[in-house]
Amino acid sequence: MNRSLLIVVGFIFLGNLMAQDPLELKWTLSYEDEDTPGNLRMAEATVPGAVQLDVAKEEGYGPYYYGENWKDYLWMEDREFVYVSNFLKPSMKNGERLVFRSLGIDYEFEITFNGKKLLYQEGMFTPVRLDLTSLLKVNNELRIRIFPIPKKDSESADRSQAAASVKPAVSYGWDWHPRLVPSGIWDDTWLEILPGSHLENVSVQYTLNEEMDRAFLKVEAAGRDLAACSINWSLLDSSGDKVDMGYLNSYRNRGVLYTELVNPQLWWPHDHGEPYLYTYTIELADQSGKKLQTYKGHIGFRRVKLVMNEGAWAEPKGFPKTRSVAPIQLEINGQKIFCKGSNWVNPEIFPGIITGERYEELLDRALEANFNMFRVWGGGIVNKESFYELCDSLGILVWQEFPLACNNYEGTPEYLAVLKQESESIIRRLRGHPSLAIWSGGNELFNAWSGMTDQSMAIRLLNSQCLELDPFTPFISTSPLMGMGHGHYVFRDQETGDEVYSTMMRAHNTAYTEFGMPGPSPVEILEAIIPGEELWPPQAGTSWESHHAYNAWVGDTWLMKDMIEEYFGRATT
């Protein structure tokens, strides 16, 4: 075999073409009264968002982050909610199609249109695409029924209830997160009118030769009624100059093009080079040459590997041994990268309200701090698309964990079916981003409190999914693995008296993928979340405890007032 070919593969897969002119839907939310089951209430719904926020606004609840208000929201966990959107039939040309699209509905739901059930789905990361054309009337009603949040049977009201679902465990309660479990339409949702002939899926794959001076591309497109259409491809460099163009050969509503780019500019993390992005355009045109549909996307050519550090095969010492420390040295385009950054957790308790502007604000700060990687922690969501697009353009690497954390996730056929569906959707959406550097099965799965091993069916499934769908992006079963470190999380260990500096100096890890220090929030934040009469002095059993200043892990975490006063003196205000 010619060793100069097929060394590394990159994917750009766009399972859903974004709407060019989305039609906005107005939504209402119906729900049963808290105190009178069967008594229906109605609220205006904000989409994307969460049912809890809509109900809270209608009922006049205080902000969930203030005082003990979060407790007012708990009853909603066990109720059903129904989103309703009524709309008139839009003006459509002959042959055009009306399609409903949603990038995320949380978590278990059923969709009906004009009284006909179209879809039942469990899973918040698999997008929805439904052609409504054949059921259209003058007056139309779209309904989305949201079932109660999933809870594993016979478990206490904590993160263990998340072990039967592919849903972020953090929302079930964590040592820094209240028990507020979001539900509802959490990502962009719209109607769109498509021409009778239209594209539905686009896939761009590339291979780099060993020298990384030639890229071999395979461009694929699939859609509806494409027989009489042409599918055109063009590739532009960062200056806007066209460096490649061609036509996809179509057969049975699918088109394919094989093409080659000589001396491609490579994508690099920002501190090692330029995060170079090409822009591609795929256009669908009819027989007369009229453009029916246009899609633009980005490609960053790069090779990523996870390799052993020098001397790692000798650790641990002794013979025989079952395994050495895990490979965790990241290599981009043949160059070893020293990764420095942070864990990424949900920047909002309700992910539906996270915006592209919020992502941009936080990622810009990370860039200013000279971060070059985020570990997207497995207790939270898989981020919205704009997060990864920003990481691509800023040159920030992404360690992406699947949404499994600190639980023993079931190996039942029912759970594995949902995990397979959700992981496939996640992989297909993210695998084309050059910033994606590592897949991980989840957070802290190989330990006594989780009880999973590399033989657990969920881990074996995720490994298989990544191997099949994104084989050249590294996969690890969980974090940490042998040779990797999590913790400590306090400045001084209360049992040994060691300060964090000495702990880190003694550490012998190929990666330190999670640690941190507690610290009180600025005064203006404390005043915004804790009632004035409770603000001073801090005490357990008050809003301070609800905000994880006390008894979050042990008695004085995470405020650790005594330790602060030991170092800085007694506080009086």
Coordinates of C-alpha atoms in Angstrom, one line a residue:
M1 CA 0.0 0.0 0.0
N2 CA 1.3 3.5 -0.8
R3 CA 2.1 4.9 2.6
S4 CA 1.7 8.5 1.4
L5 CA -2.0 8.1 1.2
L6 CA -4.9 7.6 3.6
I7 CA -3.0 8.5 6.7
V8 CA -5.6 10.6 8.5
V9 CA -9.2 11.4 7.8
G10 CA -11.2 14.4 8.8
F11 CA -14.9 14.8 8.5
I12 CA -17.2 17.7 7.9
F13 CA -20.7 16.2 8.2
L14 CA -23.7 18.4 8.2
G15 CA -26.7 16.2 8.8
N16 CA -29.0 19.2 8.6
L17 CA -28.7 22.2 6.3
M18 CA -29.5 25.4 8.2
A19 CA -32.5 27.4 7.0
Q20 CA -31.7 30.5 4.9
D21 CA -35.1 32.2 5.7
P22 CA -36.6 30.5 8.8
L23 CA -40.2 31.2 9.6
E24 CA -40.6 32.2 13.2
L25 CA -43.1 30.3 15.3
K26 CA -44.9 31.7 18.3
W27 CA -45.4 29.2 21.1
T28 CA -47.7 28.9 24.2
L29 CA -47.2 26.4 27.0
S30 CA -50.0 24.5 28.7
Y31 CA -49.4 22.8 32.1
E32 CA -51.3 21.6 35.1
D33 CA -51.6 23.9 38.1
E34 CA -49.2 23.0 40.9
D35 CA -51.8 22.7 43.6
T36 CA -54.8 21.6 41.5
P37 CA -53.8 18.7 39.1
G38 CA -56.2 18.7 36.1
N39 CA -56.6 22.5 36.2
L40 CA -54.8 23.6 33.0
R41 CA -52.8 26.9 32.9
M42 CA -51.3 28.7 29.9
A43 CA -48.1 30.7 29.5
E44 CA -46.3 32.4 26.7
A45 CA -43.3 30.3 25.8
T46 CA -39.8 31.6 24.9
V47 CA -38.0 29.3 22.4
P48 CA -35.3 28.3 22.9
G49 CA -35.6 28.2 26.7
A50 CA -37.0 25.9 29.3
V51 CA -40.5 25.1 30.6
Q52 CA -39.5 26.1 34.1
L53 CA -38.6 29.6 33.0
D54 CA -41.9 30.1 31.2
V55 CA -44.0 28.8 34.1
A56 CA -42.0 30.9 36.6
K57 CA -42.7 34.0 34.6
E58 CA -46.4 33.2 34.4
E59 CA -46.7 32.3 38.1
G60 CA -44.6 35.3 39.3
Y61 CA -41.9 33.2 40.8
G62 CA -38.7 35.0 41.9
P63 CA -35.4 34.3 40.1
Y64 CA -34.3 30.7 40.6
Y65 CA -30.8 31.9 41.6
Y66 CA -32.0 34.1 44.5
G67 CA -32.2 32.8 48.0
E68 CA -34.2 29.6 48.3
N69 CA -36.4 30.3 45.2
W70 CA -35.0 27.2 43.4
K71 CA -37.2 25.1 45.6
D72 CA -40.4 26.6 44.0
Y73 CA -39.4 25.0 40.7
L74 CA -39.1 21.4 41.9
W75 CA -42.7 20.4 41.4
M76 CA -42.3 20.8 37.6
E77 CA -40.0 17.7 37.4
D78 CA -43.0 15.3 37.5
R79 CA -45.4 17.1 35.3
E80 CA -46.1 17.1 31.5
F81 CA -46.0 20.2 29.5
V82 CA -47.4 20.9 26.0
Y83 CA -46.0 23.5 23.6
V84 CA -48.6 24.7 21.1
S85 CA -48.0 26.8 18.0
N86 CA -50.9 27.8 15.7
F87 CA -50.1 29.3 12.3
L88 CA -51.7 30.0 9.0
K89 CA -50.6 28.2 5.9
P90 CA -47.7 30.2 4.4
S91 CA -47.7 31.3 0.8
M92 CA -45.9 28.5 -1.1
K93 CA -45.1 27.9 -4.8
N94 CA -46.1 24.8 -6.5
G95 CA -43.9 21.8 -5.4
E96 CA -42.4 23.6 -2.4
R97 CA -42.2 21.8 1.0
L98 CA -42.8 23.0 4.5
V99 CA -40.4 21.5 7.0
F100 CA -40.3 21.7 10.8
R101 CA -36.8 21.8 12.3
S102 CA -35.5 21.7 15.9
L103 CA -31.9 21.3 16.9
G104 CA -32.8 20.2 20.4
I105 CA -35.9 19.2 22.5
D106 CA -35.3 18.1 26.1
Y107 CA -35.8 15.2 26.9
E108 CA -38.7 12.8 26.1
F109 CA -41.4 14.1 23.8
E110 CA -44.1 13.5 21.2
I111 CA -44.9 15.8 18.2
T112 CA -48.3 16.0 16.6
F113 CA -49.4 18.2 13.7
N114 CA -53.1 18.9 13.0
G115 CA -54.0 15.9 15.2
K116 CA -51.6 13.4 13.6
K117 CA -48.8 12.0 15.7
L118 CA -45.5 12.4 13.7
L119 CA -42.8 11.5 16.1
Y120 CA -41.9 10.1 19.6
Q121 CA -38.3 10.6 20.7
E122 CA -36.2 10.2 23.8
G123 CA -33.0 12.3 23.6
M124 CA -32.1 16.0 23.6
F125 CA -29.2 15.9 21.3
T126 CA -30.8 14.3 18.2
P127 CA -32.3 17.0 15.9
V128 CA -35.8 16.8 14.5
R129 CA -36.8 17.2 10.9
L130 CA -40.4 16.7 9.9
D131 CA -42.0 17.4 6.5
L132 CA -45.5 18.9 7.2
T133 CA -46.5 19.5 3.6
S134 CA -49.1 16.7 3.2
L135 CA -50.9 17.7 6.4
L136 CA -51.1 21.4 5.8
K137 CA -54.5 23.2 6.2
V138 CA -55.4 26.9 6.2
N139 CA -55.2 26.9 10.0
N140 CA -52.6 24.6 11.5
E141 CA -51.6 23.4 15.0
L142 CA -48.3 22.0 16.0
R143 CA -48.0 20.4 19.4
I144 CA -45.0 19.1 21.3
R145 CA -45.8 17.1 24.4
I146 CA -42.9 17.1 27.0
F147 CA -43.0 14.1 29.4
P148 CA -41.7 14.3 33.0
I149 CA -38.0 14.3 33.4
P150 CA -36.4 10.8 33.5
K151 CA -35.5 9.4 36.9
K152 CA -33.9 6.1 37.6
D153 CA -36.1 4.0 39.8
S154 CA -35.3 3.4 43.5
E155 CA -32.6 6.1 43.7
S156 CA -32.4 9.0 46.0
A157 CA -33.0 12.5 44.7
D158 CA -29.5 13.2 43.5
R159 CA -27.3 12.7 40.4
S160 CA -27.8 8.9 40.5
Q161 CA -31.3 9.5 39.1
A162 CA -29.6 10.5 35.8
A163 CA -28.1 7.0 35.3
A164 CA -31.0 5.8 33.1
S165 CA -30.9 8.7 30.6
V166 CA -28.5 10.5 28.3
K167 CA -29.1 13.8 30.1
P168 CA -26.6 16.0 32.0
A169 CA -26.3 14.6 35.5
V170 CA -25.3 18.0 36.9
S171 CA -28.8 19.3 36.8
Y172 CA -30.0 16.6 39.2
G173 CA -27.8 18.2 41.9
W174 CA -24.0 18.6 42.3
D175 CA -21.7 20.0 44.9
W176 CA -21.8 23.3 43.0
H177 CA -25.1 23.1 41.2
P178 CA -28.7 23.2 42.5
R179 CA -31.2 20.5 41.7
L180 CA -32.9 22.2 38.7
V181 CA -33.5 19.8 35.8
P182 CA -34.3 21.6 32.6
S183 CA -37.0 20.5 30.2
G184 CA -38.4 21.8 27.0
I185 CA -37.2 23.2 23.6
W186 CA -33.6 24.2 24.4
D187 CA -32.1 24.9 20.9
D188 CA -33.1 26.7 17.7
T189 CA -36.4 25.6 16.3
W190 CA -38.2 26.9 13.2
L191 CA -40.2 26.3 10.0
E192 CA -38.7 26.6 6.6
I193 CA -40.0 26.5 3.0
L194 CA -37.8 24.4 0.7
P195 CA -38.0 24.0 -3.1
G196 CA -39.4 20.7 -4.3
S197 CA -35.8 19.8 -5.2
H198 CA -33.6 20.3 -2.2
L199 CA -30.6 19.0 -0.3
E200 CA -31.1 17.4 3.1
N201 CA -27.6 16.2 4.0
V202 CA -24.1 17.2 3.1
S203 CA -20.9 15.4 4.0
V204 CA -17.3 16.4 3.3
Q205 CA -14.5 14.0 4.2
Y206 CA -10.8 14.5 3.6
T207 CA -7.6 12.5 4.0
L208 CA -4.1 13.9 4.3
N209 CA -1.0 12.2 3.0
E210 CA 1.8 11.5 5.4
E211 CA 3.6 14.7 4.5
M212 CA 0.4 16.6 4.9
D213 CA 1.0 18.5 1.6
R214 CA -2.0 17.0 -0.2
A215 CA -5.6 16.7 0.8
F216 CA -8.0 14.3 -0.8
L217 CA -11.6 15.3 -0.5
K218 CA -14.8 13.4 -0.9
V219 CA -17.9 15.6 -1.1
E220 CA -21.3 14.0 -0.8
A221 CA -24.9 15.4 -0.9
A222 CA -28.3 13.8 -0.6
G223 CA -31.8 15.2 -1.0
R224 CA -35.1 15.1 -2.7
D225 CA -35.9 15.2 -6.4
L226 CA -32.4 15.9 -7.5
A227 CA -32.5 14.1 -10.9
A228 CA -32.8 17.3 -13.0
C229 CA -30.5 19.4 -10.8
S230 CA -26.8 20.2 -10.7
I231 CA -24.8 20.3 -7.5
N232 CA -21.9 22.7 -7.6
W233 CA -18.9 22.8 -5.3
S234 CA -16.3 25.5 -4.6
L235 CA -13.6 26.0 -2.0
L236 CA -12.2 29.4 -1.0
D237 CA -9.1 30.1 1.0
S238 CA -9.1 32.6 3.9
S239 CA -8.6 35.5 1.5
G240 CA -11.7 34.6 -0.5
D241 CA -9.7 33.2 -3.5
K242 CA -11.2 30.1 -5.1
V243 CA -8.8 27.2 -4.8
D244 CA -11.0 24.4 -6.0
M245 CA -14.4 23.9 -7.8
G246 CA -16.3 21.1 -9.4
Y247 CA -19.7 19.3 -9.9
L248 CA -21.1 16.4 -7.9
N249 CA -22.2 13.5 -10.1
S250 CA -25.8 12.7 -9.1
Y251 CA -27.6 9.4 -9.1
R252 CA -30.8 8.5 -7.3
N253 CA -30.9 11.7 -5.2
R254 CA -27.3 11.4 -4.1
G255 CA -24.3 13.2 -5.5
V256 CA -20.5 12.7 -5.0
L257 CA -17.3 14.5 -6.0
Y258 CA -13.7 13.4 -5.5
T259 CA -11.2 16.2 -5.6
E260 CA -7.7 17.1 -4.4
L261 CA -6.0 20.2 -2.9
V262 CA -2.3 20.6 -3.1
N263 CA -0.3 22.2 -0.3
P264 CA -3.3 22.9 2.0
Q265 CA -2.8 25.4 4.8
L266 CA -3.1 23.5 8.1
W267 CA -5.2 24.4 11.1
W268 CA -3.3 24.9 14.3
P269 CA -4.1 25.8 17.9
H270 CA -3.7 29.5 18.3
D271 CA -0.4 29.4 20.2
H272 CA 1.3 27.1 17.6
G273 CA 0.2 28.7 14.4
E274 CA -2.9 30.0 12.6
P275 CA -6.2 28.3 13.0
Y276 CA -6.6 28.4 9.2
L277 CA -10.1 27.8 7.9
Y278 CA -11.2 27.3 4.3
T279 CA -14.8 28.1 3.3
Y280 CA -16.7 25.8 1.0
T281 CA -19.9 26.4 -0.9
I282 CA -22.4 23.8 -2.2
E283 CA -25.1 25.1 -4.5
L284 CA -28.1 23.3 -5.9
A285 CA -29.4 24.6 -9.2
D286 CA -32.2 23.6 -11.5
Q287 CA -31.9 22.9 -15.3
S288 CA -32.0 26.6 -16.1
G289 CA -29.2 27.3 -13.8
K290 CA -31.4 29.0 -11.2
K291 CA -30.0 28.6 -7.7
L292 CA -32.4 26.6 -5.4
Q293 CA -30.3 26.2 -2.3
T294 CA -26.9 27.4 -1.1
Y295 CA -24.9 26.1 1.9
K296 CA -21.6 27.4 3.2
G297 CA -19.3 25.7 5.7
H298 CA -15.7 25.6 6.9
I299 CA -12.9 23.1 6.7
G300 CA -9.8 23.1 8.9
F301 CA -7.2 20.6 7.7
R302 CA -5.3 19.0 10.6
R303 CA -4.1 15.7 12.0
V304 CA -4.6 14.8 15.6
K305 CA -3.1 11.9 17.6
L306 CA -2.9 10.9 21.2
V307 CA 0.6 9.4 21.9
M308 CA 2.7 8.0 24.7
N309 CA 5.1 10.3 26.5
E310 CA 8.8 9.4 26.6
G311 CA 9.3 6.7 29.3
A312 CA 5.6 6.1 29.7
W313 CA 5.9 2.4 28.8
A314 CA 8.0 1.9 31.9
E315 CA 5.3 3.0 34.2
P316 CA 4.2 1.6 36.5
K317 CA 7.4 -0.3 37.3
G318 CA 7.4 -4.1 37.7
F319 CA 6.5 -7.1 35.6
P320 CA 4.1 -8.5 34.7
K321 CA 1.6 -5.6 34.5
T322 CA -1.7 -5.4 32.8
R323 CA -1.3 -1.9 31.3
S324 CA 0.9 1.2 31.4
V325 CA -0.3 4.7 32.0
A326 CA -2.7 6.0 29.4
P327 CA -1.4 7.9 26.3
I328 CA -2.4 11.5 26.9
Q329 CA 0.2 13.5 25.0
L330 CA -1.6 15.4 22.2
E331 CA 0.0 15.7 18.9
I332 CA -1.3 18.1 16.2
N333 CA 0.1 18.0 12.7
G334 CA 3.1 16.0 14.0
Q335 CA 3.9 18.5 16.7
K336 CA 3.5 17.8 20.4
I337 CA 1.2 20.3 22.1
F338 CA 1.4 21.3 25.8
C339 CA -2.3 21.7 26.6
K340 CA -3.3 24.3 29.1
G341 CA -6.8 25.4 29.8
S342 CA -9.8 24.6 31.9
N343 CA -12.9 22.4 32.3
W344 CA -16.0 23.8 30.6
V345 CA -19.2 23.4 32.5
N346 CA -22.6 24.9 31.6
P347 CA -22.4 28.7 31.8
E348 CA -26.1 28.7 32.6
I349 CA -28.3 26.4 34.7
F350 CA -30.8 26.4 31.9
P351 CA -28.8 25.7 28.7
G352 CA -31.7 26.9 26.5
I353 CA -30.8 30.5 27.3
I354 CA -27.1 30.2 26.3
T355 CA -26.5 32.5 23.3
G356 CA -23.7 32.8 20.8
E357 CA -22.8 36.1 22.4
R358 CA -22.4 34.4 25.8
Y359 CA -20.1 31.8 24.3
E360 CA -18.1 34.4 22.5
E361 CA -17.6 36.5 25.7
L362 CA -16.3 33.5 27.6
L363 CA -14.1 32.1 24.9
D364 CA -12.6 35.5 24.3
R365 CA -11.6 35.6 28.0
A366 CA -10.1 32.1 27.6
L367 CA -8.0 33.3 24.7
E368 CA -6.8 36.3 26.7
A369 CA -5.7 33.9 29.4
N370 CA -3.8 31.9 26.8
F371 CA -5.9 28.8 27.1
N372 CA -5.5 26.4 24.2
M373 CA -7.9 23.7 25.3
F374 CA -11.3 23.1 27.0
R375 CA -12.3 19.8 28.5
V376 CA -16.1 19.9 28.0
W377 CA -17.0 18.1 31.2
G378 CA -19.3 15.0 30.9
G379 CA -21.7 16.2 33.6
G380 CA -23.0 19.0 31.4
I381 CA -24.5 19.4 28.0
V382 CA -22.9 19.0 24.6
N383 CA -22.7 22.6 23.6
K384 CA -24.6 24.4 20.9
E385 CA -23.0 24.7 17.5
S386 CA -21.7 28.3 17.9
F387 CA -19.4 27.1 20.7
Y388 CA -17.5 24.8 18.4
E389 CA -17.5 27.3 15.5
L390 CA -15.9 29.8 17.8
C391 CA -13.3 27.3 19.0
D392 CA -12.5 26.5 15.3
S393 CA -11.9 30.2 14.5
L394 CA -10.1 31.0 17.7
G395 CA -7.8 28.0 17.7
I396 CA -9.0 26.5 21.0
L397 CA -8.9 22.7 21.2
V398 CA -11.9 20.7 22.5
W399 CA -11.8 17.6 24.7
Q400 CA -15.4 16.5 24.3
E401 CA -16.9 14.1 26.8
F402 CA -20.2 12.3 26.3
P403 CA -22.9 13.3 28.8
L404 CA -22.1 10.5 31.4
A405 CA -20.7 11.4 34.8
C406 CA -20.2 9.8 38.2
N407 CA -22.8 7.1 37.7
N408 CA -23.0 3.4 36.8
Y409 CA -24.9 3.8 33.5
E410 CA -27.1 1.0 32.6
G411 CA -26.4 -1.7 30.0
T412 CA -30.1 -2.4 29.3
P413 CA -31.2 -2.6 25.6
E414 CA -33.5 0.4 26.1
Y415 CA -30.7 2.6 27.5
L416 CA -28.2 1.5 25.0
A417 CA -30.6 2.2 22.1
V418 CA -31.0 5.8 23.3
L419 CA -27.2 6.2 23.9
K420 CA -26.5 4.9 20.4
Q421 CA -28.9 7.3 18.8
E422 CA -27.7 10.3 20.9
S423 CA -24.0 9.5 20.5
E424 CA -24.4 9.1 16.7
S425 CA -26.0 12.5 16.5
I426 CA -23.3 14.1 18.7
I427 CA -20.5 12.5 16.7
R428 CA -21.9 13.4 13.3
R429 CA -22.5 17.0 14.3
L430 CA -19.1 17.6 15.9
R431 CA -16.6 15.5 14.0
G432 CA -16.0 18.0 11.3
H433 CA -14.8 20.7 13.7
P434 CA -10.9 21.0 13.5
S435 CA -11.0 22.1 17.2
L436 CA -12.3 18.6 18.2
A437 CA -9.2 16.8 19.5
I438 CA -10.4 14.0 21.9
W439 CA -13.5 12.0 22.6
S440 CA -14.1 10.8 26.1
G441 CA -16.7 8.4 27.4
G442 CA -17.5 10.7 30.3
N443 CA -16.4 12.0 33.7
E444 CA -15.0 9.8 36.5
L445 CA -16.6 6.6 35.5
F446 CA -13.9 4.2 36.6
N447 CA -14.0 4.5 40.4
A448 CA -15.9 3.1 43.4
W449 CA -18.8 5.6 43.3
S450 CA -19.5 5.0 39.6
G451 CA -18.6 1.4 39.4
M452 CA -18.0 1.2 35.6
T453 CA -15.1 -0.5 33.8
D454 CA -13.9 -0.7 30.2
Q455 CA -16.2 -3.7 29.9
S456 CA -19.3 -1.7 30.7
M457 CA -21.6 -1.9 27.7
A458 CA -22.1 1.9 27.6
I459 CA -18.3 2.4 27.3
R460 CA -18.0 -0.3 24.7
L461 CA -20.8 1.2 22.7
L462 CA -19.3 4.7 22.7
N463 CA -15.9 3.3 21.7
S464 CA -17.5 1.5 18.8
Q465 CA -19.5 4.6 17.7
C466 CA -16.4 6.8 17.7
L467 CA -14.4 4.1 15.8
E468 CA -17.1 3.8 13.2
L469 CA -18.0 7.4 12.7
D470 CA -14.8 9.3 13.6
P471 CA -12.0 6.8 13.6
F472 CA -9.1 9.2 13.5
T473 CA -10.0 11.3 16.5
P474 CA -8.6 9.8 19.7
F475 CA -11.1 8.2 22.1
I476 CA -10.5 7.5 25.8
S477 CA -13.0 5.7 28.0
T478 CA -13.2 8.3 30.8
S479 CA -11.2 10.9 32.7
P480 CA -9.1 10.3 34.7
L481 CA -7.3 7.1 33.6
M482 CA -4.2 5.6 35.0
G483 CA -1.5 8.3 35.1
M484 CA -4.0 11.2 35.0
G485 CA -5.0 13.4 37.9
H486 CA -8.3 14.8 39.3
G487 CA -8.1 17.1 42.4
H488 CA -7.4 18.5 44.8
Y489 CA -10.1 21.1 45.2
V490 CA -9.0 23.0 48.3
F491 CA -6.1 25.3 49.0
R492 CA -5.0 23.2 51.9
D493 CA -5.8 19.5 52.6
Q494 CA -7.6 19.4 56.0
E495 CA -6.4 15.9 56.7
T496 CA -2.7 16.2 55.8
G497 CA -2.2 20.0 56.1
D498 CA -0.5 20.1 52.7
E499 CA -1.0 23.2 50.6
V500 CA -1.9 22.7 47.0
Y501 CA 1.5 23.8 45.8
S502 CA 3.2 20.8 47.5
T503 CA 0.5 18.5 46.3
M504 CA 1.1 19.5 42.7
M505 CA 4.8 19.3 43.1
R506 CA 4.6 15.7 44.2
A507 CA 2.1 14.7 41.5
H508 CA 3.4 12.5 38.7
N509 CA 0.8 12.6 36.0
T510 CA 0.8 12.8 32.3
A511 CA -2.3 15.0 32.5
Y512 CA -4.0 17.0 35.3
T513 CA -7.5 17.2 33.8
E514 CA -9.5 18.5 36.8
F515 CA -8.6 20.5 39.9
G516 CA -9.6 23.8 41.4
M517 CA -9.7 26.2 44.4
P518 CA -12.8 27.6 46.1
G519 CA -13.2 31.3 46.6
P520 CA -16.1 33.6 47.6
S521 CA -17.9 35.4 44.8
P522 CA -17.6 39.2 44.4
V523 CA -19.8 41.2 46.7
E524 CA -22.1 42.3 43.9
I525 CA -22.8 38.7 43.0
L526 CA -23.4 37.7 46.6
E527 CA -25.9 40.6 47.0
A528 CA -27.7 39.4 43.8
I529 CA -28.2 35.8 45.1
I530 CA -28.5 36.0 48.9
P531 CA -31.1 38.0 50.8
G532 CA -29.7 41.0 52.7
E533 CA -30.8 39.7 56.1
E534 CA -28.8 36.5 55.5
L535 CA -25.7 38.1 53.8
W536 CA -23.7 38.4 57.0
P537 CA -22.5 36.4 58.8
P538 CA -22.5 33.4 56.4
Q539 CA -24.1 30.4 58.1
A540 CA -25.2 26.9 57.2
G541 CA -28.9 26.4 57.0
T542 CA -29.4 29.6 55.1
S543 CA -29.3 30.6 51.4
W544 CA -25.5 30.3 51.8
E545 CA -26.0 26.6 52.0
S546 CA -28.3 26.5 49.0
H547 CA -25.6 28.3 47.1
H548 CA -23.0 25.6 48.1
A549 CA -21.1 27.6 50.7
Y550 CA -21.7 24.8 53.3
N551 CA -22.3 21.1 53.2
A552 CA -21.7 20.9 49.5
W553 CA -19.1 18.2 49.9
V554 CA -18.1 18.4 53.6
G555 CA -19.3 20.8 56.2
D556 CA -17.4 24.0 55.3
T557 CA -17.2 23.6 51.5
W558 CA -17.1 25.6 49.5
L559 CA -16.8 28.9 51.4
M560 CA -14.2 27.6 53.8
K561 CA -14.5 30.7 55.9
D562 CA -12.2 29.4 58.7
M563 CA -9.3 28.8 56.2
I564 CA -9.8 32.2 54.6
E565 CA -9.6 33.8 58.0
E566 CA -6.5 31.8 59.0
Y567 CA -4.6 33.1 56.0
F568 CA -6.1 36.6 55.7
G569 CA -7.4 37.5 59.2
R570 CA -10.8 37.6 60.8
A571 CA -13.5 39.0 58.6
T572 CA -16.0 41.5 60.1
T573 CA -18.2 42.3 57.0

